Tab-separated table of C-alpha atoms and ligand atoms in Angstrom:
chain	number	residue	atom	x	y	z
N	1	UNK	CA	-0.985	16.546	41.973
N	2	UNK	CA	-3.723	14.450	40.459
N	3	UNK	CA	-3.734	10.776	41.243
N	4	UNK	CA	-1.916	8.892	38.539
N	5	UNK	CA	-4.031	6.151	37.065
N	6	UNK	CA	-2.778	3.046	35.355
N	7	UNK	CA	-4.140	2.287	31.935
N	8	UNK	CA	-3.487	-0.253	29.228
N	9	UNK	CA	-3.221	0.842	25.632
N	10	UNK	CA	-3.531	-1.485	22.677
N	11	UNK	CA	-0.336	-1.068	20.665
N	12	UNK	CA	-2.163	-1.988	17.489
N	13	UNK	CA	-5.205	0.291	17.486
N	14	UNK	CA	-4.584	2.672	20.369
N	15	UNK	CA	-7.713	1.864	22.365
N	16	UNK	CA	-7.453	2.529	26.085
N	17	UNK	CA	-8.477	-0.246	28.482
N	18	UNK	CA	-8.736	0.137	32.213
N	19	UNK	CA	-7.780	-3.496	32.832
N	20	UNK	CA	-5.231	-5.754	31.210
N	21	UNK	CA	-6.582	-8.431	28.910
N	22	UNK	CA	-4.992	-10.906	26.549
N	23	UNK	CA	-7.022	-9.683	23.624
N	24	UNK	CA	-8.030	-6.172	22.618
N	25	UNK	CA	-11.806	-6.178	22.088
N	26	UNK	CA	-11.584	-3.197	19.757
N	27	UNK	CA	-9.310	-4.684	17.109
N	28	UNK	CA	-9.205	-8.332	18.106
N	29	UNK	CA	-5.395	-8.530	18.307
N	30	UNK	CA	-3.757	-10.656	20.987
N	31	UNK	CA	-1.025	-9.562	23.398
N	32	UNK	CA	-1.085	-5.949	22.319
N	33	UNK	CA	-2.092	-4.325	25.619
N	34	UNK	CA	0.724	-2.551	27.379
N	35	UNK	CA	0.651	-0.546	30.581
N	36	UNK	CA	1.264	3.132	29.941
N	37	UNK	CA	0.863	6.486	31.641
N	38	UNK	CA	-2.457	8.312	31.435
N	39	UNK	CA	-1.350	10.856	28.862
N	40	UNK	CA	-2.293	9.161	25.628
N	41	UNK	CA	-4.495	6.798	23.685
N	42	UNK	CA	-7.916	7.141	22.158
N	43	UNK	CA	-10.354	8.333	24.786
N	44	UNK	CA	-7.641	9.355	27.236
N	45	UNK	CA	-8.774	13.000	27.183
N	46	UNK	CA	-6.696	16.030	28.125
N	47	UNK	CA	-4.342	15.776	31.066
N	48	UNK	CA	-6.167	16.742	34.235
N	49	UNK	CA	-3.009	18.143	35.795
N	50	UNK	CA	-2.913	21.083	33.385
N	51	UNK	CA	-4.486	24.164	34.877
N	52	UNK	CA	-7.508	25.433	33.018
N	53	UNK	CA	-6.795	28.585	31.017
N	54	UNK	CA	-9.093	31.114	29.465
N	55	UNK	CA	-9.729	30.357	25.790
N	56	UNK	CA	-8.332	32.592	23.060
N	57	UNK	CA	-10.659	33.837	20.339
N	58	UNK	CA	-9.710	32.734	16.834
N	59	UNK	CA	-10.672	34.643	13.688
N	60	UNK	CA	-13.627	33.079	11.903
N	61	UNK	CA	-13.539	33.222	8.136
N	62	UNK	CA	-15.596	32.278	5.079
N	63	UNK	CA	-15.394	29.390	2.629
N	64	UNK	CA	-14.519	31.647	-0.291
N	65	UNK	CA	-11.306	33.563	-0.473
N	66	UNK	CA	-7.747	33.156	-1.598
N	67	UNK	CA	-6.346	29.686	-1.430
N	68	UNK	CA	-2.730	29.264	-0.925
N	69	UNK	CA	-1.733	26.802	-3.590
N	70	UNK	CA	-0.109	23.704	-2.181
N	71	UNK	CA	3.378	24.143	-3.551
N	72	UNK	CA	5.174	20.895	-4.047
N	73	UNK	CA	8.744	19.837	-4.259
N	74	UNK	CA	9.119	17.133	-6.857
N	75	UNK	CA	11.944	14.683	-6.298
N	76	UNK	CA	12.456	13.929	-9.962
N	77	UNK	CA	12.030	10.220	-9.184
N	78	UNK	CA	8.985	9.722	-11.410
N	79	UNK	CA	7.459	6.764	-9.625
N	80	UNK	CA	7.749	8.448	-6.220
N	81	UNK	CA	6.275	11.694	-7.496
N	82	UNK	CA	3.434	9.751	-9.063
N	83	UNK	CA	2.597	8.106	-5.734
N	84	UNK	CA	2.710	11.392	-3.811
N	85	UNK	CA	0.547	13.072	-6.435
N	86	UNK	CA	3.277	15.291	-7.879
N	87	UNK	CA	5.848	15.697	-5.126
N	88	UNK	CA	6.117	16.419	-1.413
N	89	UNK	CA	3.717	19.127	-0.280
N	90	UNK	CA	5.190	21.923	1.824
N	91	UNK	CA	3.785	22.095	5.321
N	92	UNK	CA	2.468	18.573	5.182
N	93	UNK	CA	3.351	15.289	6.816
N	94	UNK	CA	3.679	12.068	4.890
N	95	UNK	CA	3.901	8.632	6.432
N	96	UNK	CA	5.859	5.960	4.589
N	97	UNK	CA	5.041	2.570	6.064
N	98	UNK	CA	6.255	-0.900	5.246
N	99	UNK	CA	7.807	-4.094	6.545
N	100	UNK	CA	11.311	-3.814	7.959
N	101	UNK	CA	13.910	-4.288	5.243
N	102	UNK	CA	11.587	-3.536	2.350
N	103	UNK	CA	13.607	-0.477	1.273
N	104	UNK	CA	12.051	2.575	2.924
N	105	UNK	CA	15.371	4.072	3.988
N	106	UNK	CA	16.826	3.335	0.566
N	107	UNK	CA	13.975	5.083	-1.227
N	108	UNK	CA	14.101	8.115	1.045
N	109	UNK	CA	17.874	8.378	0.845
N	110	UNK	CA	17.593	8.424	-2.935
N	111	UNK	CA	14.810	11.018	-2.823
N	112	UNK	CA	16.771	13.127	-0.317
N	113	UNK	CA	19.877	13.044	-2.498
N	114	UNK	CA	17.920	13.988	-5.630
N	115	UNK	CA	16.248	16.915	-3.877
N	116	UNK	CA	19.432	18.141	-2.208
N	117	UNK	CA	21.121	18.205	-5.607
N	118	UNK	CA	18.341	20.519	-6.819
N	119	UNK	CA	19.347	22.973	-4.098
N	120	UNK	CA	16.723	22.202	-1.461
N	121	UNK	CA	17.716	21.932	2.191
N	122	UNK	CA	17.119	18.326	3.137
N	123	UNK	CA	17.610	16.996	6.650
N	124	UNK	CA	17.674	13.254	7.244
N	125	UNK	CA	17.343	12.194	10.863
N	126	UNK	CA	17.850	8.526	11.549
N	127	UNK	CA	17.006	6.919	14.838
N	128	UNK	CA	17.717	3.434	13.603
N	129	UNK	CA	21.128	3.529	12.066
N	130	UNK	CA	24.415	5.137	12.943
N	131	UNK	CA	25.803	7.858	10.713
N	132	UNK	CA	28.426	5.448	9.344
N	133	UNK	CA	25.762	3.000	8.212
N	134	UNK	CA	23.796	5.692	6.442
N	135	UNK	CA	26.958	6.905	4.743
N	136	UNK	CA	27.686	3.388	3.593
N	137	UNK	CA	24.244	3.120	2.054
N	138	UNK	CA	24.612	6.516	0.408
N	139	UNK	CA	27.912	5.401	-1.131
N	140	UNK	CA	26.256	2.321	-2.506
N	141	UNK	CA	23.491	4.444	-3.985
N	142	UNK	CA	25.953	6.888	-5.518
N	143	UNK	CA	24.456	9.632	-3.377
N	144	UNK	CA	27.385	10.355	-1.058
N	145	UNK	CA	28.248	13.613	-2.833
N	146	UNK	CA	24.831	15.199	-2.397
N	147	UNK	CA	24.493	17.906	0.285
N	148	UNK	CA	21.966	16.081	2.498
N	149	UNK	CA	22.296	17.056	6.155
N	150	UNK	CA	22.411	14.019	8.354
N	151	UNK	CA	21.882	13.304	12.051
N	152	UNK	CA	21.435	10.218	14.190
N	153	UNK	CA	19.029	11.370	16.882
N	154	UNK	CA	15.825	10.199	18.510
N	155	UNK	CA	14.713	12.947	20.882
N	156	UNK	CA	12.058	15.209	19.390
N	157	UNK	CA	13.100	18.308	21.334
N	158	UNK	CA	16.729	17.875	20.250
N	159	UNK	CA	15.689	17.391	16.636
N	160	UNK	CA	13.539	20.520	16.691
N	161	UNK	CA	16.352	22.534	18.258
N	162	UNK	CA	18.783	21.231	15.642
N	163	UNK	CA	16.680	22.164	12.643
N	164	UNK	CA	15.752	25.536	14.107
N	165	UNK	CA	19.312	26.562	13.329
N	166	UNK	CA	19.911	27.845	9.826
N	167	UNK	CA	17.472	27.916	6.920
N	168	UNK	CA	14.202	26.080	7.372
N	169	UNK	CA	14.541	22.652	5.772
N	170	UNK	CA	12.429	22.023	2.679
N	171	UNK	CA	12.131	18.391	3.609
N	172	UNK	CA	12.743	16.663	6.915
N	173	UNK	CA	12.902	12.873	6.936
N	174	UNK	CA	12.439	11.065	10.251
N	175	UNK	CA	13.481	7.436	10.078
N	176	UNK	CA	11.633	6.022	11.946
N	177	UNK	CA	8.677	7.249	13.983
N	178	UNK	CA	8.967	4.249	16.314
N	179	UNK	CA	12.363	5.385	17.574
N	180	UNK	CA	11.322	8.962	18.354
N	181	UNK	CA	10.545	10.032	21.879
N	182	UNK	CA	9.566	13.294	23.465
N	183	UNK	CA	10.099	14.612	26.973
N	184	UNK	CA	6.377	15.387	27.135
N	185	UNK	CA	5.293	11.769	27.307
N	186	UNK	CA	6.566	9.440	29.985
N	187	UNK	CA	6.085	6.085	28.253
N	188	UNK	CA	8.885	4.056	26.683
N	189	UNK	CA	9.895	4.828	23.085
N	190	UNK	CA	7.904	2.797	20.594
N	191	UNK	CA	4.699	2.772	22.623
N	192	UNK	CA	1.512	4.304	21.283
N	193	UNK	CA	1.744	7.309	23.585
N	194	UNK	CA	5.306	8.136	22.542
N	195	UNK	CA	4.739	7.520	18.859
N	196	UNK	CA	1.649	9.662	18.863
N	197	UNK	CA	3.093	12.510	20.923
N	198	UNK	CA	6.288	12.593	18.842
N	199	UNK	CA	4.374	12.512	15.573
N	200	UNK	CA	2.139	15.298	16.838
N	201	UNK	CA	5.117	17.481	17.720
N	202	UNK	CA	6.708	16.935	14.324
N	203	UNK	CA	3.448	17.543	12.446
N	204	UNK	CA	2.941	20.750	14.406
N	205	UNK	CA	6.418	21.787	13.328
N	206	UNK	CA	5.588	21.063	9.665
N	207	UNK	CA	2.314	23.005	9.752
N	208	UNK	CA	3.778	25.989	11.534
N	209	UNK	CA	6.923	26.356	9.444
N	210	UNK	CA	5.862	25.062	6.026
N	211	UNK	CA	8.522	22.374	5.884
N	212	UNK	CA	7.504	19.039	4.406
N	213	UNK	CA	8.123	16.087	6.682
N	214	UNK	CA	8.283	12.388	6.006
N	215	UNK	CA	7.753	9.922	8.843
N	216	UNK	CA	8.938	6.377	8.305
N	217	UNK	CA	6.964	3.685	10.089
N	218	UNK	CA	7.519	-0.038	10.361
N	219	UNK	CA	4.531	-2.267	10.104
N	220	UNK	CA	4.825	-5.048	12.636
N	221	UNK	CA	2.589	-7.992	13.241
N	222	UNK	CA	3.684	-8.647	16.800
N	223	UNK	CA	2.271	-5.429	18.192
N	224	UNK	CA	5.252	-4.936	20.520
N	225	UNK	CA	6.075	-1.698	18.759
N	226	UNK	CA	3.224	0.650	17.939
N	227	UNK	CA	2.386	0.298	14.289
N	228	UNK	CA	2.103	3.284	11.984
N	229	UNK	CA	-1.674	2.880	12.041
N	230	UNK	CA	-1.899	5.018	15.157
N	231	UNK	CA	-0.555	8.036	13.275
N	232	UNK	CA	-2.376	7.430	9.985
N	233	UNK	CA	-5.206	9.800	10.832
N	234	UNK	CA	-2.824	12.578	11.890
N	235	UNK	CA	-0.780	12.818	8.710
N	236	UNK	CA	-1.771	14.261	5.332
N	237	UNK	CA	-0.650	11.335	3.282
N	238	UNK	CA	0.107	7.660	3.795
N	239	UNK	CA	2.206	5.585	1.423
N	240	UNK	CA	2.852	1.902	1.922
N	241	UNK	CA	5.937	0.341	0.462
N	242	UNK	CA	5.291	-3.300	-0.196
N	243	UNK	CA	6.741	-6.288	-1.964
N	244	UNK	CA	7.382	-9.970	-1.516
N	245	UNK	CA	10.615	-10.998	0.117
N	246	UNK	CA	11.667	-13.237	-2.760
N	247	UNK	CA	10.949	-10.702	-5.475
N	248	UNK	CA	12.949	-7.708	-6.460
N	249	UNK	CA	10.236	-5.294	-7.167
N	250	UNK	CA	8.540	-3.025	-4.733
N	251	UNK	CA	5.291	-1.156	-4.971
N	252	UNK	CA	4.683	2.196	-3.376
N	253	UNK	CA	0.966	2.410	-2.809
N	254	UNK	CA	-0.963	5.550	-1.865
N	255	UNK	CA	-3.417	4.805	0.931
N	256	UNK	CA	-4.313	8.344	1.917
N	257	UNK	CA	-3.581	11.646	0.252
N	258	UNK	CA	-5.121	14.958	1.212
N	259	UNK	CA	-3.527	16.622	-1.799
N	260	UNK	CA	-3.935	14.118	-4.580
N	261	UNK	CA	-5.337	10.820	-5.813
N	262	UNK	CA	-5.210	7.729	-3.618
N	263	UNK	CA	-5.215	5.025	-6.229
N	264	UNK	CA	-1.781	5.544	-7.726
N	265	UNK	CA	1.142	3.209	-7.379
N	266	UNK	CA	4.833	3.635	-7.991
N	267	UNK	CA	6.791	0.592	-9.070
N	268	UNK	CA	10.457	0.047	-8.289
N	269	UNK	CA	12.978	-2.698	-8.643
N	270	UNK	CA	15.556	-3.287	-5.909
N	271	UNK	CA	19.001	-3.652	-7.412
N	272	UNK	CA	22.504	-3.672	-5.984
N	273	UNK	CA	22.618	0.081	-6.556
N	274	UNK	CA	19.336	0.897	-4.879
N	275	UNK	CA	15.825	1.252	-6.223
N	276	UNK	CA	15.298	1.612	-9.932
N	277	UNK	CA	12.106	3.000	-11.381
N	278	UNK	CA	9.956	0.674	-13.420
N	279	UNK	CA	7.908	2.814	-15.757
N	280	UNK	CA	6.211	-0.047	-17.554
N	281	UNK	CA	5.123	-2.456	-14.813
N	282	UNK	CA	3.156	-4.735	-17.151
N	283	UNK	CA	6.315	-5.938	-18.861
N	284	UNK	CA	7.717	-6.812	-15.475
N	285	UNK	CA	4.680	-8.716	-14.230
N	286	UNK	CA	4.302	-10.639	-17.464
N	287	UNK	CA	8.042	-11.284	-17.653
N	288	UNK	CA	8.420	-15.019	-17.284
N	289	UNK	CA	5.076	-16.199	-18.480
N	290	UNK	CA	4.571	-19.710	-19.674
N	291	UNK	CA	1.866	-19.446	-22.280
N	292	UNK	CA	0.879	-23.073	-22.706
N	293	UNK	CA	0.072	-24.076	-19.154
N	294	UNK	CA	-3.566	-24.274	-18.084
N	295	UNK	CA	-4.652	-22.157	-15.137
N	296	UNK	CA	-3.100	-18.857	-16.164
N	297	UNK	CA	-5.060	-15.796	-17.267
N	298	UNK	CA	-3.804	-12.285	-17.909
N	299	UNK	CA	-5.763	-9.609	-16.113
N	300	UNK	CA	-5.884	-6.125	-17.609
N	301	UNK	CA	-6.013	-4.025	-14.447
N	302	UNK	CA	-5.845	-0.338	-13.613
N	303	UNK	CA	-3.813	1.341	-10.922
N	304	UNK	CA	-5.041	4.903	-10.711
N	305	UNK	CA	-4.481	6.386	-14.110
N	306	UNK	CA	-2.229	3.628	-15.335
N	307	UNK	CA	-3.151	0.261	-16.820
N	308	UNK	CA	-1.216	-2.703	-15.417
N	309	UNK	CA	-1.300	-6.175	-16.915
N	310	UNK	CA	-0.618	-9.047	-14.581
N	311	UNK	CA	-0.898	-12.805	-14.757
N	312	UNK	CA	-3.258	-14.665	-12.441
N	313	UNK	CA	-2.379	-18.298	-11.805
N	314	UNK	CA	-4.765	-20.890	-10.450
N	315	UNK	CA	-4.181	-24.478	-9.460
N	316	UNK	CA	-7.166	-26.694	-8.856
N	317	UNK	CA	-6.086	-30.117	-7.640
N	318	UNK	CA	-8.045	-33.085	-6.233
N	319	UNK	CA	-8.005	-32.943	-2.463
N	320	UNK	CA	-7.651	-35.789	0.011
N	321	UNK	CA	-8.975	-33.538	2.769
N	322	UNK	CA	-12.505	-33.377	4.066
N	323	UNK	CA	-12.329	-29.594	3.972
N	324	UNK	CA	-10.301	-28.742	0.884
N	325	UNK	CA	-7.658	-26.071	1.060
N	326	UNK	CA	-8.146	-22.571	-0.319
N	327	UNK	CA	-5.006	-20.473	-0.496
N	328	UNK	CA	-4.636	-17.037	-2.068
N	329	UNK	CA	-1.596	-14.857	-2.592
N	330	UNK	CA	-2.113	-11.311	-3.860
N	331	UNK	CA	-5.881	-11.253	-3.816
N	332	UNK	CA	-8.774	-11.195	-1.379
N	333	UNK	CA	-9.591	-14.707	-0.139
N	334	UNK	CA	-13.262	-13.930	0.503
N	335	UNK	CA	-13.517	-12.726	-3.079
N	336	UNK	CA	-12.143	-16.106	-4.200
N	337	UNK	CA	-14.781	-17.908	-2.139
N	338	UNK	CA	-17.390	-15.788	-3.834
N	339	UNK	CA	-16.164	-16.631	-7.341
N	340	UNK	CA	-16.039	-20.329	-6.435
N	341	UNK	CA	-19.598	-20.136	-5.138
N	342	UNK	CA	-20.818	-18.390	-8.294
N	343	UNK	CA	-19.078	-20.999	-10.469
N	344	UNK	CA	-20.755	-23.754	-8.467
N	345	UNK	CA	-24.207	-22.228	-8.282
N	346	UNK	CA	-24.564	-20.739	-11.745
N	347	UNK	CA	-22.171	-22.683	-13.940
N	348	UNK	CA	-22.450	-26.121	-12.377
N	349	UNK	CA	-18.741	-26.478	-11.710
N	350	UNK	CA	-17.901	-28.353	-8.512
N	351	UNK	CA	-14.843	-27.452	-6.473
N	352	UNK	CA	-15.889	-29.286	-3.309
N	353	UNK	CA	-13.421	-32.143	-3.869
N	354	UNK	CA	-10.581	-29.878	-4.895
N	355	UNK	CA	-7.900	-27.771	-3.288
N	356	UNK	CA	-7.767	-24.326	-4.882
N	357	UNK	CA	-4.617	-22.210	-4.983
N	358	UNK	CA	-4.575	-18.753	-6.484
N	359	UNK	CA	-1.516	-16.635	-7.049
N	360	UNK	CA	-0.965	-13.228	-8.578
N	361	UNK	CA	2.337	-13.389	-10.416
N	362	UNK	CA	5.374	-11.614	-9.102
N	363	UNK	CA	4.121	-10.713	-5.648
N	364	UNK	CA	1.747	-8.094	-6.973
N	365	UNK	CA	-1.457	-7.435	-5.029
N	366	UNK	CA	-4.777	-6.746	-6.745
N	367	UNK	CA	-7.550	-4.831	-5.027
N	368	UNK	CA	-9.871	-4.265	-7.998
N	369	UNK	CA	-13.077	-6.338	-8.340
N	370	UNK	CA	-12.416	-6.165	-12.091
N	371	UNK	CA	-10.099	-9.150	-11.640
N	372	UNK	CA	-13.076	-11.474	-11.038
N	373	UNK	CA	-13.354	-12.553	-14.656
N	374	UNK	CA	-9.660	-13.333	-15.006
N	375	UNK	CA	-9.752	-15.341	-11.767
N	376	UNK	CA	-12.788	-17.307	-12.941
N	377	UNK	CA	-11.118	-17.996	-16.295
N	378	UNK	CA	-7.931	-19.214	-14.583
N	379	UNK	CA	-9.917	-21.465	-12.218
N	380	UNK	CA	-11.965	-23.044	-14.994
N	381	UNK	CA	-8.867	-23.464	-17.133
N	382	UNK	CA	-7.009	-25.252	-14.357
N	383	UNK	CA	-9.914	-27.499	-13.454
N	384	UNK	CA	-10.547	-28.551	-17.042
N	385	UNK	CA	-6.867	-28.701	-17.988
N	386	UNK	CA	-7.566	-26.537	-21.028
N	387	UNK	CA	-5.044	-23.734	-21.549
N	388	UNK	CA	-6.441	-20.295	-22.298
N	389	UNK	CA	-5.363	-18.477	-25.471
N	390	UNK	CA	-1.952	-16.920	-24.796
N	391	UNK	CA	-2.800	-13.604	-26.443
N	392	UNK	CA	-5.987	-12.936	-24.482
N	393	UNK	CA	-6.643	-10.527	-21.605
N	394	UNK	CA	-9.546	-10.640	-19.159
N	395	UNK	CA	-11.343	-8.084	-17.032
N	396	UNK	CA	-14.836	-7.681	-15.581
N	397	UNK	CA	-16.651	-7.888	-12.300
N	398	UNK	CA	-18.826	-10.884	-11.468
N	399	UNK	CA	-21.993	-10.415	-9.481
N	400	UNK	CA	-23.522	-13.011	-7.195
N	401	UNK	CA	-26.193	-13.662	-9.801
N	402	UNK	CA	-23.511	-14.840	-12.195
N	403	UNK	CA	-23.764	-11.762	-14.428
N	404	UNK	CA	-20.607	-10.116	-15.751
N	405	UNK	CA	-20.693	-6.445	-14.905
N	406	UNK	CA	-18.896	-3.626	-16.737
N	407	UNK	CA	-15.929	-1.903	-15.125
N	408	UNK	CA	-14.383	1.487	-15.786
N	409	UNK	CA	-11.631	2.265	-18.321
N	410	UNK	CA	-12.336	-0.623	-20.722
N	411	UNK	CA	-10.738	1.203	-23.625
N	412	UNK	CA	-7.572	2.024	-21.700
N	413	UNK	CA	-7.150	-1.565	-20.542
N	414	UNK	CA	-7.536	-2.870	-24.090
N	415	UNK	CA	-5.144	-0.267	-25.461
N	416	UNK	CA	-2.435	-1.304	-23.033
N	417	UNK	CA	-3.020	-4.967	-23.871
N	418	UNK	CA	-2.738	-4.245	-27.569
N	419	UNK	CA	0.452	-2.303	-26.997
N	420	UNK	CA	1.962	-5.335	-25.293
N	421	UNK	CA	1.071	-7.652	-28.143
N	422	UNK	CA	-2.226	-9.136	-26.994
N	423	UNK	CA	-4.712	-9.826	-29.758
N	424	UNK	CA	-7.987	-10.526	-27.976
N	425	UNK	CA	-9.907	-9.639	-24.874
N	426	UNK	CA	-12.725	-11.019	-22.769
N	427	UNK	CA	-14.653	-8.159	-21.220
N	428	UNK	CA	-18.170	-7.447	-19.967
N	429	UNK	CA	-20.994	-6.786	-22.381
N	430	UNK	CA	-21.996	-3.137	-22.221
N	431	UNK	CA	-18.437	-1.891	-21.704
N	432	UNK	CA	-19.189	1.168	-23.821
N	433	UNK	CA	-17.432	2.033	-26.983
N	434	UNK	CA	-14.243	0.153	-27.605
N	435	UNK	CA	-12.027	0.563	-30.614
N	436	UNK	CA	-8.865	-0.910	-32.080
N	437	UNK	CA	-7.947	-4.230	-33.643
N	438	UNK	CA	-8.231	-5.996	-30.284
N	439	UNK	CA	-11.828	-4.773	-29.894
N	440	UNK	CA	-12.926	-6.564	-33.048
N	441	UNK	CA	-11.610	-9.838	-31.654
N	442	UNK	CA	-13.031	-9.475	-28.191
N	443	UNK	CA	-15.650	-11.639	-26.555
N	444	UNK	CA	-18.209	-9.934	-24.353
N	445	UNK	CA	-20.078	-12.414	-22.159
N	446	UNK	CA	-23.167	-11.189	-20.355
N	447	UNK	CA	-22.939	-14.006	-17.822
N	448	UNK	CA	-20.124	-16.076	-16.402
N	449	UNK	CA	-21.660	-19.249	-17.764
N	450	UNK	CA	-21.027	-17.957	-21.310
N	451	UNK	CA	-17.316	-17.668	-20.597
N	452	UNK	CA	-17.237	-21.131	-19.050
N	453	UNK	CA	-18.908	-22.522	-22.132
N	454	UNK	CA	-16.396	-20.792	-24.363
N	455	UNK	CA	-13.432	-22.134	-22.400
N	456	UNK	CA	-14.826	-25.643	-22.375
N	457	UNK	CA	-15.586	-25.272	-26.078
N	458	UNK	CA	-19.120	-26.413	-25.599
N	459	UNK	CA	-22.420	-24.782	-26.331
N	460	UNK	CA	-24.153	-23.118	-23.420
N	461	UNK	CA	-26.756	-25.444	-22.074
N	462	UNK	CA	-29.479	-24.335	-19.793
N	463	UNK	CA	-28.879	-27.162	-17.404
N	464	UNK	CA	-25.121	-26.986	-17.179
N	465	UNK	CA	-24.797	-29.594	-14.483
U	1	LIG	P1	16.322	-0.549	3.771
U	1	LIG	O1	16.131	0.661	2.961
U	1	LIG	O2	17.325	-0.484	4.857
U	1	LIG	O3	14.933	-1.067	4.375
U	1	LIG	P2	13.979	-0.401	5.481
U	1	LIG	O4	14.442	0.968	5.737
U	1	LIG	O5	12.606	-0.473	4.855
U	1	LIG	O6	14.045	-1.282	6.676
U	1	LIG	O7	16.653	-1.716	2.738
U	1	LIG	C1	17.103	-2.891	3.179
U	1	LIG	C2	17.220	-3.947	2.116
U	1	LIG	O8	17.479	-3.477	0.823
U	1	LIG	C3	18.354	-4.828	2.520
U	1	LIG	O9	17.872	-6.154	2.584
U	1	LIG	C4	19.373	-4.652	1.469
U	1	LIG	C5	18.598	-4.132	0.283
U	1	LIG	N1	19.377	-3.224	-0.566
U	1	LIG	C6	19.693	-3.593	-1.857
U	1	LIG	O10	19.380	-4.690	-2.312
U	1	LIG	N2	20.394	-2.715	-2.659
U	1	LIG	C7	20.779	-1.488	-2.220
U	1	LIG	O11	21.402	-0.719	-2.974
U	1	LIG	C8	20.449	-1.120	-0.884
U	1	LIG	C9	20.845	0.204	-0.328
U	1	LIG	C10	19.741	-2.009	-0.091
U	2	LIG	MG1	15.281	1.695	7.483
């Protein structure tokens, strides 16, 4: 037998280290290195104990030829199907990640029930909850009468043996990947080696039989349990279910999709009877808007093919601190620093004595650079104490030179704004052809300083400061 070697695997990124250290130099996380067997991790290589066998020739083929269409099974839950790109793909593996308690099991129970009612064979394997708990949830969701097949099991070999009986399942849900363990790996459940080996076995099952599988993964900050990141590259699709603890709505975001677009989101609201679809998210995000307060600007954003309007709130307050505070919720903090720097350098607005807080209403998270203009408008409005027009939307990217750059889908953003009762827009010059009543009342600054001048109600002066 080969000598067994000790190795330490980072539970966050999967990098193998030969020595223990407090910090992983690959990903920079602290306290994530755990001693494991030599059978896993990035760079671990094939097990040396296996005897070498002669390779088997595979049939080489050409790029052209028949393509088996990726047949999907649509759940009928519109927002979920939108995020998956039209339904679960047979023979593929999908990872649904998210914080504990965000509603992953609820969403998948609802999807399982909907699909089982359509006549598909759906197997739900839970390693986290007992059968009674799952039944209780199903009752609450009004799904107890659907023919979903249920098991509470964590061993991969047992699960595979169980589903081998009877008709091949159309969809197999494994809740969660962190609880699975396989006899093939000798590490503890929840470690990178186990998570990866179990996921691999299940994905192999999906590819070889044509069943669709869903792996649930908890995202943890502590790194004690291997995060779903270590299986992200193995699966065909990754969805993240996110939301703020205090808010009721949840966003299902596509991070990776081998069979569809990756910029779609599905929006849900958590109620006492499970997750409800929200087909018009803008109304939700603009829900409790106070229109007279300074520091609020409505951003006309896009999520994939769908426009989403959301309020951006800024608070600029005098700071007693030597290094003023900058806090951001729902947006990129380095992007905020950039906007502040552009406002200082090109528009002569000083934030050095001020704390700056930025919040995207309702726990929504924006990743588009098109939000720059709305952020700048909210910041200037808060600093000057001048409220922005309540019926105005903003979008546009700001470059480091202070220019306002066009972004895609200007017409669609304006159309959505008009539909929701907005009468004017501030958008980049050169946004292409825009039509509609709102277009005639829109302001198209070429530079950020023009917008600042408009908000302050003053003429643009060359020497703004
Ligand atoms: P759950 O699906 O168990 O989360 P996860 O699987 O992501 O850990 O959802 C847990 C939360 O959702 C819990 O705090 C209770 C809440 N919830 C509702 O508000 N309404 C419902 O109908 C259900 C089933 C759960
Ligand atoms: Mg759960």
